[in-house]
mmCIF file of C-alpha atoms and ligand atoms in Angstrom:
data_model
loop_
_atom_site.group_PDB
_atom_site.id
_atom_site.type_symbol
_atom_site.label_atom_id
_atom_site.label_comp_id
_atom_site.label_asym_id
_atom_site.label_seq_id
_atom_site.Cartn_x
_atom_site.Cartn_y
_atom_site.Cartn_z
ATOM 1 C CA MET A 446 0.000 0.000 0.000
ATOM 2 C CA ASN A 447 1.368 3.437 -0.887
ATOM 3 C CA LYS A 448 2.361 5.919 1.785
ATOM 4 C CA ARG A 449 -0.396 8.472 2.330
ATOM 5 C CA ARG A 450 -0.061 11.517 0.149
ATOM 6 C CA ALA A 451 0.999 14.558 2.183
ATOM 7 C CA SER A 452 -1.684 17.241 2.250
ATOM 8 C CA LYS A 453 -2.317 20.537 3.984
ATOM 9 C CA ALA A 454 -4.486 20.307 7.067
ATOM 10 C CA ILE A 455 -7.753 22.205 7.186
ATOM 11 C CA GLN A 456 -10.163 22.496 10.052
ATOM 12 C CA ILE A 457 -13.919 22.055 9.708
ATOM 13 C CA GLY A 458 -15.353 22.904 13.094
ATOM 14 C CA ASN A 459 -13.361 20.680 15.477
ATOM 15 C CA VAL A 460 -12.467 18.117 12.786
ATOM 16 C CA THR A 461 -9.066 18.146 11.077
ATOM 17 C CA ILE A 462 -8.879 16.978 7.482
ATOM 18 C CA GLY A 463 -5.537 16.261 5.847
ATOM 19 C CA GLY A 464 -2.079 16.863 7.270
ATOM 20 C CA GLY A 465 -1.836 13.194 8.307
ATOM 21 C CA ALA A 466 -5.013 13.271 10.448
ATOM 22 C CA PRO A 467 -7.092 10.070 10.485
ATOM 23 C CA ILE A 468 -9.267 9.744 7.379
ATOM 24 C CA VAL A 469 -12.598 11.347 8.241
ATOM 25 C CA VAL A 470 -15.927 9.599 7.573
ATOM 26 C CA GLN A 471 -18.703 11.890 6.464
ATOM 27 C CA SER A 472 -22.238 11.701 5.191
ATOM 28 C CA MET A 473 -25.087 13.887 3.998
ATOM 29 C CA THR A 474 -28.589 14.185 5.353
ATOM 30 C CA ASN A 475 -31.514 13.319 3.102
ATOM 31 C CA THR A 476 -34.116 15.213 5.105
ATOM 32 C CA ASP A 477 -35.523 18.564 3.999
ATOM 33 C CA THR A 478 -33.023 20.954 5.599
ATOM 34 C CA ARG A 479 -35.868 23.420 6.209
ATOM 35 C CA ASP A 480 -37.444 20.791 8.459
ATOM 36 C CA VAL A 481 -35.148 21.544 11.376
ATOM 37 C CA MET A 482 -36.451 18.857 13.749
ATOM 38 C CA SER A 483 -36.178 16.020 11.212
ATOM 39 C CA THR A 484 -32.725 17.162 10.167
ATOM 40 C CA ILE A 485 -31.512 17.374 13.770
ATOM 41 C CA HIS A 486 -32.981 13.923 14.410
ATOM 42 C CA GLN A 487 -31.141 12.434 11.447
ATOM 43 C CA ILE A 488 -27.849 14.127 12.324
ATOM 44 C CA LYS A 489 -28.137 12.705 15.833
ATOM 45 C CA GLU A 490 -28.614 9.255 14.293
ATOM 46 C CA LEU A 491 -25.410 9.892 12.358
ATOM 47 C CA GLU A 492 -23.627 11.044 15.516
ATOM 48 C CA ASP A 493 -24.695 7.774 17.164
ATOM 49 C CA CYS A 494 -22.848 5.758 14.528
ATOM 50 C CA ASP A 495 -19.742 8.001 14.791
ATOM 51 C CA CYS A 496 -20.168 10.028 11.621
ATOM 52 C CA GLU A 497 -17.632 12.843 11.871
ATOM 53 C CA LEU A 498 -18.905 15.507 9.469
ATOM 54 C CA VAL A 499 -22.291 16.047 7.892
ATOM 55 C CA ARG A 500 -23.401 17.959 4.827
ATOM 56 C CA VAL A 501 -26.853 19.394 4.346
ATOM 57 C CA ALA A 502 -28.479 20.499 1.103
ATOM 58 C CA VAL A 503 -29.132 24.224 0.821
ATOM 59 C CA PRO A 504 -31.659 24.631 -1.999
ATOM 60 C CA ASP A 505 -33.032 27.992 -0.838
ATOM 61 C CA ALA A 506 -32.758 30.816 1.691
ATOM 62 C CA GLU A 507 -34.964 29.073 4.230
ATOM 63 C CA ALA A 508 -32.651 26.034 4.195
ATOM 64 C CA ALA A 509 -29.590 28.277 4.562
ATOM 65 C CA GLN A 510 -31.114 30.004 7.556
ATOM 66 C CA ALA A 511 -32.202 26.701 9.120
ATOM 67 C CA ILE A 512 -28.503 25.874 9.623
ATOM 68 C CA ARG A 513 -28.491 28.238 12.618
ATOM 69 C CA ALA A 514 -31.159 26.238 14.481
ATOM 70 C CA ILE A 515 -29.779 22.874 13.320
ATOM 71 C CA LYS A 516 -26.362 23.721 14.706
ATOM 72 C CA ARG A 517 -27.867 24.436 18.112
ATOM 73 C CA GLY A 518 -29.286 20.893 18.231
ATOM 74 C CA VAL A 519 -26.265 18.855 17.103
ATOM 75 C CA SER A 520 -22.555 18.585 17.756
ATOM 76 C CA LEU A 521 -21.268 17.521 14.331
ATOM 77 C CA PRO A 522 -19.753 20.231 12.134
ATOM 78 C CA ILE A 523 -22.139 21.171 9.331
ATOM 79 C CA ILE A 524 -21.164 21.645 5.707
ATOM 80 C CA ALA A 525 -23.562 23.567 3.485
ATOM 81 C CA ASP A 526 -24.026 22.154 -0.005
ATOM 82 C CA ILE A 527 -24.459 25.044 -2.421
ATOM 83 C CA HIS A 528 -25.424 24.970 -6.071
ATOM 84 C CA PHE A 529 -26.226 27.758 -8.559
ATOM 85 C CA ASP A 530 -26.927 30.637 -6.168
ATOM 86 C CA PHE A 531 -23.844 32.165 -4.559
ATOM 87 C CA ARG A 532 -26.034 34.174 -2.163
ATOM 88 C CA LEU A 533 -27.027 30.932 -0.433
ATOM 89 C CA ALA A 534 -23.361 30.390 0.435
ATOM 90 C CA LEU A 535 -23.268 33.786 2.117
ATOM 91 C CA MET A 536 -26.458 33.042 4.054
ATOM 92 C CA ALA A 537 -25.141 29.641 5.151
ATOM 93 C CA LEU A 538 -21.931 31.253 6.393
ATOM 94 C CA GLU A 539 -23.970 33.848 8.234
ATOM 95 C CA ALA A 540 -25.992 31.025 9.839
ATOM 96 C CA GLY A 541 -22.804 29.381 11.125
ATOM 97 C CA ALA A 542 -21.949 26.677 8.557
ATOM 98 C CA ASP A 543 -18.556 25.133 9.354
ATOM 99 C CA GLY A 544 -17.781 24.347 5.737
ATOM 100 C CA LEU A 545 -19.073 25.040 2.229
ATOM 101 C CA ARG A 546 -19.270 22.842 -0.817
ATOM 102 C CA LEU A 547 -19.374 24.644 -4.149
ATOM 103 C CA ASN A 548 -19.819 23.010 -7.528
ATOM 104 C CA PRO A 549 -17.674 24.785 -10.155
ATOM 105 C CA GLY A 550 -20.097 23.405 -12.741
ATOM 106 C CA ASN A 551 -22.762 25.810 -11.560
ATOM 107 C CA ILE A 552 -20.988 28.566 -9.625
ATOM 108 C CA SER A 553 -17.938 29.596 -11.589
ATOM 109 C CA GLU A 554 -18.234 33.316 -12.249
ATOM 110 C CA PRO A 555 -15.103 34.795 -10.665
ATOM 111 C CA LYS A 556 -16.928 37.727 -9.128
ATOM 112 C CA LYS A 557 -19.351 35.442 -7.297
ATOM 113 C CA VAL A 558 -16.636 33.055 -6.121
ATOM 114 C CA ARG A 559 -14.659 36.086 -4.950
ATOM 115 C CA VAL A 560 -17.526 37.259 -2.734
ATOM 116 C CA ILE A 561 -17.949 33.803 -1.206
ATOM 117 C CA ALA A 562 -14.203 33.386 -0.612
ATOM 118 C CA GLN A 563 -14.021 36.749 1.116
ATOM 119 C CA ALA A 564 -16.879 35.875 3.484
ATOM 120 C CA ALA A 565 -15.489 32.361 4.151
ATOM 121 C CA LYS A 566 -12.048 33.761 4.848
ATOM 122 C CA GLU A 567 -13.394 36.202 7.411
ATOM 123 C CA ARG A 568 -14.898 33.234 9.290
ATOM 124 C CA ASN A 569 -12.040 30.785 8.673
ATOM 125 C CA VAL A 570 -14.463 28.435 6.932
ATOM 126 C CA PRO A 571 -13.051 25.997 4.338
ATOM 127 C CA ILE A 572 -14.550 25.518 0.891
ATOM 128 C CA ARG A 573 -14.744 22.191 -0.917
ATOM 129 C CA ILE A 574 -14.446 22.523 -4.653
ATOM 130 C CA GLY A 575 -16.765 19.650 -5.464
ATOM 131 C CA VAL A 576 -16.477 18.742 -9.129
ATOM 132 C CA ASN A 577 -18.988 16.251 -10.444
ATOM 133 C CA ALA A 578 -18.617 14.491 -13.817
ATOM 134 C CA GLY A 579 -22.313 15.031 -14.491
ATOM 135 C CA SER A 580 -22.174 18.808 -14.137
ATOM 136 C CA LEU A 581 -18.933 20.024 -15.655
ATOM 137 C CA PRO A 582 -18.561 23.693 -16.587
ATOM 138 C CA GLU A 583 -19.685 24.413 -20.139
ATOM 139 C CA THR A 584 -16.261 25.842 -20.890
ATOM 140 C CA ALA A 585 -14.616 22.437 -20.395
ATOM 141 C CA ASN A 586 -12.610 21.342 -23.427
ATOM 142 C CA PRO A 587 -14.669 18.555 -25.088
ATOM 143 C CA LYS A 588 -11.510 17.061 -26.645
ATOM 144 C CA LEU A 589 -10.211 16.053 -23.213
ATOM 145 C CA THR A 590 -11.269 12.946 -21.272
ATOM 146 C CA ILE A 591 -13.918 13.423 -18.627
ATOM 147 C CA ALA A 592 -11.287 12.911 -15.921
ATOM 148 C CA GLN A 593 -9.061 15.601 -17.438
ATOM 149 C CA ARG A 594 -12.011 17.973 -17.729
ATOM 150 C CA MET A 595 -12.843 17.375 -14.081
ATOM 151 C CA VAL A 596 -9.257 18.118 -13.071
ATOM 152 C CA ASP A 597 -9.207 21.291 -15.198
ATOM 153 C CA ALA A 598 -12.475 22.506 -13.669
ATOM 154 C CA ALA A 599 -11.072 22.041 -10.174
ATOM 155 C CA LEU A 600 -7.718 23.638 -11.009
ATOM 156 C CA GLU A 601 -9.407 26.680 -12.474
ATOM 157 C CA GLN A 602 -11.397 27.298 -9.320
ATOM 158 C CA ILE A 603 -8.395 26.521 -7.109
ATOM 159 C CA ARG A 604 -6.348 29.130 -8.981
ATOM 160 C CA LEU A 605 -9.136 31.628 -8.549
ATOM 161 C CA LEU A 606 -9.319 31.012 -4.789
ATOM 162 C CA GLU A 607 -5.534 31.151 -4.480
ATOM 163 C CA SER A 608 -5.476 34.473 -6.318
ATOM 164 C CA LEU A 609 -7.740 35.746 -3.538
ATOM 165 C CA ASP A 610 -5.242 34.457 -0.966
ATOM 166 C CA PHE A 611 -7.712 31.779 0.090
ATOM 167 C CA ASP A 612 -6.210 28.379 0.856
ATOM 168 C CA LEU A 613 -8.746 26.647 3.135
ATOM 169 C CA ILE A 614 -9.477 24.344 0.253
ATOM 170 C CA LYS A 615 -10.611 20.739 -0.068
ATOM 171 C CA VAL A 616 -11.254 19.121 -3.434
ATOM 172 C CA SER A 617 -13.408 16.305 -4.762
ATOM 173 C CA LEU A 618 -13.694 14.944 -8.305
ATOM 174 C CA LYS A 619 -16.506 12.443 -8.349
ATOM 175 C CA ALA A 620 -17.925 10.339 -11.138
ATOM 176 C CA PHE A 621 -20.138 7.276 -11.206
ATOM 177 C CA ASP A 622 -17.521 5.529 -13.308
ATOM 178 C CA VAL A 623 -14.781 4.148 -11.076
ATOM 179 C CA PRO A 624 -11.836 4.289 -13.562
ATOM 180 C CA THR A 625 -12.744 7.916 -14.403
ATOM 181 C CA THR A 626 -12.841 8.826 -10.721
ATOM 182 C CA VAL A 627 -9.535 7.121 -9.974
ATOM 183 C CA GLU A 628 -7.869 8.771 -12.994
ATOM 184 C CA ALA A 629 -9.119 12.200 -11.950
ATOM 185 C CA TYR A 630 -7.974 11.942 -8.332
ATOM 186 C CA HIS A 631 -4.661 10.387 -9.316
ATOM 187 C CA SER A 632 -4.016 13.256 -11.700
ATOM 188 C CA ILE A 633 -4.907 16.063 -9.315
ATOM 189 C CA ALA A 634 -3.212 14.488 -6.286
ATOM 190 C CA GLU A 635 0.223 15.417 -7.553
ATOM 191 C CA LYS A 636 -0.753 18.890 -8.737
ATOM 192 C CA ILE A 637 -2.151 20.426 -5.551
ATOM 193 C CA PRO A 638 -1.309 20.384 -1.826
ATOM 194 C CA TYR A 639 -4.902 20.388 -0.579
ATOM 195 C CA PRO A 640 -6.752 17.576 1.173
ATOM 196 C CA LEU A 641 -8.988 15.393 -0.989
ATOM 197 C CA HIS A 642 -12.551 14.321 -0.266
ATOM 198 C CA ILE A 643 -13.039 11.058 -2.127
ATOM 199 C CA GLY A 644 -16.114 9.143 -3.199
ATOM 200 C CA ILE A 645 -18.041 7.661 -6.091
ATOM 201 C CA THR A 646 -21.079 9.708 -6.927
ATOM 202 C CA GLU A 647 -24.609 8.292 -7.240
ATOM 203 C CA ALA A 648 -23.155 4.870 -6.464
ATOM 204 C CA GLY A 649 -26.586 3.275 -6.111
ATOM 205 C CA THR A 650 -28.430 1.209 -3.526
ATOM 206 C CA PRO A 651 -26.429 -0.541 -0.779
ATOM 207 C CA ARG A 652 -26.353 -3.833 -2.698
ATOM 208 C CA THR A 653 -24.324 -2.432 -5.587
ATOM 209 C CA GLY A 654 -23.318 0.992 -4.294
ATOM 210 C CA ILE A 655 -21.221 -0.312 -1.427
ATOM 211 C CA ILE A 656 -19.235 -2.494 -3.819
ATOM 212 C CA ARG A 657 -18.773 0.300 -6.361
ATOM 213 C CA SER A 658 -17.710 2.693 -3.598
ATOM 214 C CA ALA A 659 -15.437 0.165 -1.934
ATOM 215 C CA VAL A 660 -13.666 -0.506 -5.223
ATOM 216 C CA GLY A 661 -13.284 3.197 -6.092
ATOM 217 C CA ILE A 662 -12.538 4.573 -2.633
ATOM 218 C CA GLY A 663 -10.490 1.494 -1.749
ATOM 219 C CA THR A 664 -8.325 1.819 -4.864
ATOM 220 C CA LEU A 665 -7.622 5.469 -4.103
ATOM 221 C CA LEU A 666 -6.881 4.829 -0.445
ATOM 222 C CA TYR A 667 -4.547 2.019 -1.419
ATOM 223 C CA MET A 668 -2.734 4.513 -3.644
ATOM 224 C CA GLY A 669 -2.359 6.756 -0.595
ATOM 225 C CA ILE A 670 -4.988 9.237 -1.840
ATOM 226 C CA GLY A 671 -7.857 10.582 0.263
ATOM 227 C CA ASP A 672 -8.304 12.527 3.486
ATOM 228 C CA THR A 673 -12.055 12.198 3.977
ATOM 229 C CA ILE A 674 -14.573 9.812 2.455
ATOM 230 C CA ARG A 675 -18.255 9.753 1.714
ATOM 231 C CA VAL A 676 -19.935 6.606 0.482
ATOM 232 C CA SER A 677 -22.950 7.872 -1.521
ATOM 233 C CA LEU A 678 -25.825 5.442 -1.177
ATOM 234 C CA THR A 679 -29.519 5.447 -1.973
ATOM 235 C CA ALA A 680 -30.308 4.560 1.639
ATOM 236 C CA HIS A 681 -30.460 6.033 5.130
ATOM 237 C CA PRO A 682 -27.184 7.973 5.515
ATOM 238 C CA ARG A 683 -26.309 5.775 8.503
ATOM 239 C CA GLU A 684 -25.539 3.056 5.933
ATOM 240 C CA GLU A 685 -22.992 5.371 4.317
ATOM 241 C CA VAL A 686 -21.142 5.827 7.589
ATOM 242 C CA ILE A 687 -21.115 2.097 8.380
ATOM 243 C CA ALA A 688 -19.830 1.322 4.866
ATOM 244 C CA GLY A 689 -17.228 4.099 5.155
ATOM 245 C CA TYR A 690 -15.745 2.623 8.300
ATOM 246 C CA GLU A 691 -15.788 -0.864 6.818
ATOM 247 C CA ILE A 692 -13.763 0.361 3.849
ATOM 248 C CA LEU A 693 -11.224 2.031 6.139
ATOM 249 C CA LYS A 694 -11.075 -1.015 8.409
ATOM 250 C CA SER A 695 -10.452 -3.290 5.416
ATOM 251 C CA LEU A 696 -7.284 -1.333 4.658
ATOM 252 C CA ASN A 697 -6.282 -1.039 8.337
ATOM 253 C CA LEU A 698 -6.592 2.747 8.069
ATOM 254 C CA ARG A 699 -8.999 3.187 10.991
ATOM 255 C CA GLN A 700 -10.192 1.061 13.857
ATOM 256 C CA HIS A 701 -13.901 1.232 14.502
ATOM 257 C CA GLY A 702 -15.810 -1.339 16.495
ATOM 258 C CA PRO A 703 -15.561 -5.082 15.970
ATOM 259 C CA ILE A 704 -14.520 -6.956 12.856
ATOM 260 C CA LEU A 705 -16.495 -10.117 12.122
ATOM 261 C CA VAL A 706 -14.627 -12.965 10.463
ATOM 262 C CA SER A 707 -17.009 -15.675 9.311
ATOM 263 C CA CYS A 708 -16.434 -18.571 6.979
ATOM 264 C CA PRO A 709 -18.601 -19.031 3.896
ATOM 265 C CA SER A 710 -19.605 -22.479 5.197
ATOM 266 C CA CYS A 711 -19.265 -25.620 3.099
ATOM 267 C CA GLY A 712 -20.160 -29.270 3.120
ATOM 268 C CA ARG A 713 -18.219 -29.790 6.347
ATOM 269 C CA ALA A 714 -20.468 -27.459 8.377
ATOM 270 C CA GLU A 715 -23.043 -29.050 10.666
ATOM 271 C CA VAL A 716 -24.759 -25.831 11.780
ATOM 272 C CA ASP A 717 -26.570 -23.065 9.936
ATOM 273 C CA ILE A 718 -23.563 -20.788 9.838
ATOM 274 C CA VAL A 719 -25.376 -18.066 7.858
ATOM 275 C CA LYS A 720 -27.998 -17.687 10.579
ATOM 276 C CA LEU A 721 -25.409 -17.863 13.334
ATOM 277 C CA ALA A 722 -23.110 -15.257 11.749
ATOM 278 C CA GLU A 723 -26.088 -12.908 11.294
ATOM 279 C CA ALA A 724 -27.102 -13.343 14.934
ATOM 280 C CA VAL A 725 -23.551 -12.573 16.093
ATOM 281 C CA GLU A 726 -23.304 -9.597 13.722
ATOM 282 C CA ASN A 727 -26.510 -8.148 15.186
ATOM 283 C CA GLN A 728 -25.086 -8.457 18.697
ATOM 284 C CA LEU A 729 -21.775 -6.897 17.673
ATOM 285 C CA ILE A 730 -23.525 -3.704 16.585
ATOM 286 C CA LYS A 731 -23.764 -2.804 20.280
ATOM 287 C CA ILE A 732 -20.024 -3.270 20.870
ATOM 288 C CA ASP A 733 -17.669 -0.295 20.541
ATOM 289 C CA LYS A 734 -14.256 -1.848 21.029
ATOM 290 C CA PRO A 735 -12.066 -2.900 18.122
ATOM 291 C CA ILE A 736 -12.118 -6.675 18.456
ATOM 292 C CA LYS A 737 -11.912 -9.402 15.814
ATOM 293 C CA VAL A 738 -14.605 -12.051 16.289
ATOM 294 C CA ALA A 739 -14.758 -15.297 14.299
ATOM 295 C CA VAL A 740 -17.709 -17.526 13.513
ATOM 296 C CA MET A 741 -16.453 -20.678 11.796
ATOM 297 C CA GLY A 742 -18.392 -23.623 10.484
ATOM 298 C CA CYS A 743 -16.233 -26.558 11.577
ATOM 299 C CA VAL A 744 -13.787 -27.558 14.254
ATOM 300 C CA VAL A 745 -11.308 -29.066 11.783
ATOM 301 C CA ASN A 746 -10.381 -25.855 9.998
ATOM 302 C CA GLY A 747 -12.159 -23.110 11.965
ATOM 303 C CA PRO A 748 -9.728 -22.272 14.794
ATOM 304 C CA GLY A 749 -6.686 -22.443 12.503
ATOM 305 C CA GLU A 750 -8.206 -20.360 9.706
ATOM 306 C CA ALA A 751 -9.334 -17.723 12.193
ATOM 307 C CA LYS A 752 -6.332 -17.824 14.491
ATOM 308 C CA ASP A 753 -5.751 -14.078 14.342
ATOM 309 C CA ALA A 754 -9.265 -13.492 15.693
ATOM 310 C CA ASP A 755 -9.374 -12.301 19.300
ATOM 311 C CA VAL A 756 -12.265 -14.634 20.105
ATOM 312 C CA GLY A 757 -14.315 -17.043 18.056
ATOM 313 C CA ILE A 758 -16.312 -20.211 17.822
ATOM 314 C CA ALA A 759 -15.801 -23.210 15.595
ATOM 315 C CA CYS A 760 -18.958 -25.265 15.387
ATOM 316 C CA GLY A 761 -19.523 -28.988 15.293
ATOM 317 C CA LYS A 762 -22.765 -30.960 15.536
ATOM 318 C CA GLY A 763 -24.734 -29.400 18.447
ATOM 319 C CA ARG A 764 -21.561 -28.140 20.107
ATOM 320 C CA ALA A 765 -18.804 -25.640 19.402
ATOM 321 C CA VAL A 766 -15.300 -24.867 20.517
ATOM 322 C CA LEU A 767 -14.861 -21.402 21.948
ATOM 323 C CA PHE A 768 -11.375 -20.136 21.138
ATOM 324 C CA LYS A 769 -9.160 -17.148 21.816
ATOM 325 C CA LYS A 770 -6.329 -16.292 19.380
ATOM 326 C CA GLY A 771 -6.687 -19.796 17.890
ATOM 327 C CA LYS A 772 -6.443 -21.548 21.301
ATOM 328 C CA LYS A 773 -9.406 -23.521 22.659
ATOM 329 C CA ILE A 774 -10.933 -22.204 25.905
ATOM 330 C CA ARG A 775 -13.866 -24.577 26.297
ATOM 331 C CA THR A 776 -16.712 -26.404 24.585
ATOM 332 C CA ILE A 777 -20.219 -24.910 24.528
ATOM 333 C CA GLU A 778 -23.709 -26.215 23.716
ATOM 334 C CA GLU A 779 -25.624 -25.032 20.636
ATOM 335 C CA LYS A 780 -28.194 -23.096 22.686
ATOM 336 C CA ASP A 781 -25.324 -21.036 24.196
ATOM 337 C CA PHE A 782 -23.406 -20.286 20.980
ATOM 338 C CA VAL A 783 -24.302 -16.602 20.759
ATOM 339 C CA THR A 784 -24.471 -15.776 24.486
ATOM 340 C CA ALA A 785 -21.200 -17.535 25.358
ATOM 341 C CA LEU A 786 -19.371 -15.907 22.454
ATOM 342 C CA MET A 787 -20.740 -12.476 23.338
ATOM 343 C CA ALA A 788 -19.797 -12.939 27.007
ATOM 344 C CA GLU A 789 -16.226 -13.620 25.854
ATOM 345 C CA VAL A 790 -16.350 -10.538 23.601
ATOM 346 C CA GLU A 791 -17.479 -8.401 26.570
ATOM 347 C CA ARG A 792 -14.717 -9.855 28.734
ATOM 348 C CA PHE A 793 -11.952 -9.337 26.185
HETATM 349 S S1 SF4 B 2299 -14.260 -23.321 8.384
HETATM 350 FE FE1 SF4 B 2299 -14.933 -25.428 7.969
HETATM 351 S S2 SF4 B 2299 -17.112 -25.160 7.410
HETATM 352 FE FE2 SF4 B 2299 -16.196 -23.155 7.235
HETATM 353 S S3 SF4 B 2299 -15.640 -23.046 5.085
HETATM 354 FE FE3 SF4 B 2299 -13.805 -23.722 6.211
HETATM 355 S S4 SF4 B 2299 -13.893 -25.951 6.046
HETATM 356 FE FE4 SF4 B 2299 -15.965 -25.220 5.509
#
């Protein structure tokens, strides 16, 4: 795995992005931002699953102003997502937004960007230049690849912000197509010092979107690219946060709660391992500590194949071996499989 790309650190509320800080997991609400109570409720749900930053859509002035009340009800830093109307960015800043996301595809006029940058600078609020393959500026050179056009759109706005002595910048270059996204990030990573927000846009429902995101985000992270991630899913945003941590855990980039190791089961198994693994997974949701838990379908191969697990069970007919780091502790009865394993998890 490549060494992480060095990037400048920026601060969004109390969260540091870049500069070697842990990779931040973020999400976006899908409530109507003007509905303050629903939005607060959903952000609290995101806080409960350890989301670290949240973005809210700002389609109009009422939504921009709602940020003030939303901020009073939550502790996560709030990023305002702005499209088309630069005045909404100013209102969101006025209402206390901790970060802004601008799309150069629909706010690119230098005089408007200048006004936003000035107001953001006064409040020390970073701006994400959020390029999206589906909404590139009309001026983009059609002879270039989509990835190159995305990079050019970002660089143009970066240069504009830099000319205004504004450097609280974060950049994203998202496409639905994974190779395009990887090419774009790879290209810009060596051209700019700013932290990168990575993700695959409109990735789909959890069934396919998590895979698409894991491949795209995972490839970039493996290349050492990325300071904050958002897994875009057509689902409750909680699913995005869970998937985000799973991607980071898969690459050993963050620890977050337990890791479940479970075998796919085969003809040797004498228990319903699918049902058992699901039952254990549901119990593990309540556990905060980083612990590796194994659920294996047979005693012959189970303990050996899962020997790096902190605790685990390897099942036989009606009984299972409870093991710790590959070493047997004791034998348990089928009715106790889940409770005995969870008691060992708690004790660990
Ligand atoms: S641990 Fe046993 S049951 Fe599970 S896949 Fe391996 S051999 Fe099959």
